[in-house]
XYZ file of C-alpha atoms in Angstrom:
128
model
C 11.730 19.527 5.401
C 14.868 17.490 4.962
C 13.169 14.958 2.683
C 13.171 12.182 5.279
C 10.173 9.906 5.534
C 7.972 10.587 8.545
C 6.438 7.482 10.118
C 2.663 7.279 10.012
C 0.709 7.959 13.165
C -2.635 6.253 13.737
C -5.435 7.753 15.802
C -9.061 7.209 16.654
C -11.532 9.977 17.347
C -13.280 10.161 20.709
C -16.524 9.119 18.986
C -14.832 6.150 17.307
C -13.220 5.156 20.615
C -16.630 4.918 22.311
C -18.114 2.968 19.375
C -15.142 0.564 19.258
C -15.307 0.000 23.021
C -19.034 -0.796 22.724
C -18.276 -3.225 19.843
C -15.352 -4.675 21.865
C -12.752 -3.858 19.230
C -9.324 -3.487 20.835
C -6.563 -1.122 19.733
C -4.431 -4.154 18.844
C -7.038 -5.142 16.242
C -7.141 -1.574 14.940
C -3.345 -1.476 14.546
C -3.328 -4.859 12.795
C -6.102 -3.644 10.477
C -4.152 -0.473 9.762
C -1.129 -2.499 8.677
C -3.430 -4.247 6.192
C -4.839 -0.895 5.007
C -1.326 0.386 4.351
C -0.660 -2.736 2.266
C -3.683 -1.833 0.135
C -6.072 -4.293 1.761
C -9.018 -1.925 2.178
C -11.622 -0.246 0.026
C -10.235 3.070 -1.227
C -13.261 5.364 -1.431
C -11.202 8.210 -2.899
C -10.179 11.560 -1.508
C -8.224 10.043 1.367
C -11.118 7.930 2.681
C -10.804 4.176 3.245
C -13.226 1.514 4.437
C -11.842 -1.453 6.362
C -13.648 -4.475 7.740
C -13.132 -5.223 11.433
C -14.361 -7.658 14.073
C -14.338 -10.755 11.846
C -16.241 -8.849 9.146
C -19.065 -7.730 11.479
C -18.054 -4.047 11.600
C -16.922 -1.478 9.034
C -14.566 1.356 9.841
C -14.061 4.573 7.942
C -10.493 5.880 8.005
C -9.354 9.287 6.772
C -5.757 9.688 5.666
C -5.330 12.060 2.761
C -1.815 13.140 3.691
C -0.983 9.561 4.694
C 0.938 10.879 7.668
C -2.014 10.924 10.057
C -4.428 8.012 9.725
C -7.623 8.569 11.698
C -10.317 6.027 12.465
C -13.334 8.312 12.179
C -16.474 6.177 11.964
C -17.641 2.663 12.797
C -20.827 0.877 11.817
C -22.169 -2.650 12.002
C -22.635 -4.472 8.717
C -26.012 -5.714 9.957
C -27.220 -2.145 10.602
C -26.343 -0.563 7.271
C -24.799 -1.553 3.967
C -22.618 1.503 3.482
C -22.231 5.217 4.101
C -24.193 7.721 2.026
C -22.716 9.978 -0.652
C -23.213 12.973 1.678
C -21.348 11.182 4.464
C -18.560 10.277 2.041
C -18.263 13.942 1.033
C -18.006 14.864 4.704
C -15.289 12.282 5.320
C -13.366 13.543 2.276
C -13.551 17.070 3.705
C -12.301 15.716 7.043
C -9.418 13.982 5.233
C -8.514 17.335 3.658
C -8.473 18.943 7.109
C -6.166 16.283 8.540
C -3.874 16.564 5.505
C -3.260 20.216 6.471
C -2.676 19.628 10.190
C 0.691 19.884 11.888
C 1.989 18.001 14.914
C 1.182 20.959 17.194
C -2.499 20.792 16.239
C -2.557 17.027 16.676
C -0.967 17.365 20.121
C -3.718 19.849 21.095
C -6.375 17.367 20.017
C -4.632 14.620 21.996
C -4.522 16.793 25.128
C -8.204 17.669 24.684
C -8.924 13.925 24.259
C -10.545 14.567 20.873
C -8.046 12.052 19.460
C -6.321 9.029 20.961
C -3.120 7.696 19.414
C -3.239 3.940 19.015
C -0.087 3.127 17.037
C 2.879 5.060 15.776
C 5.200 4.219 12.925
C 7.817 1.573 13.220
C 7.039 0.718 16.841
C 3.681 -0.610 15.613
C 5.000 -2.136 12.400
C 3.477 0.651 10.296
């Protein structure tokens, strides 16, 4: 590496995409929320896992971003349905964050082609 800063890329998983569509949460809201997360306006659950409120505080999103190069919206739940994720779920999300911290662009591109991930904002073009 030449030491240059690589802009962050923001994705949502296929599962998250379906859940967000059902909850009517647009990618523009996700990108705006991600800007807030990167300013520290989210709950840091440790191990590269963040919780961010969405949809005028009606929904909660779980974001994994241990390497802070790839930020992935991984899980969405309604505040009215559950208060929080369990410790076991948190451990699973931390493990997922570790996996994404080790990934390279080639692996991410494969996941994009397979539609396992969708890119929703990228670096400076999204204000991130």
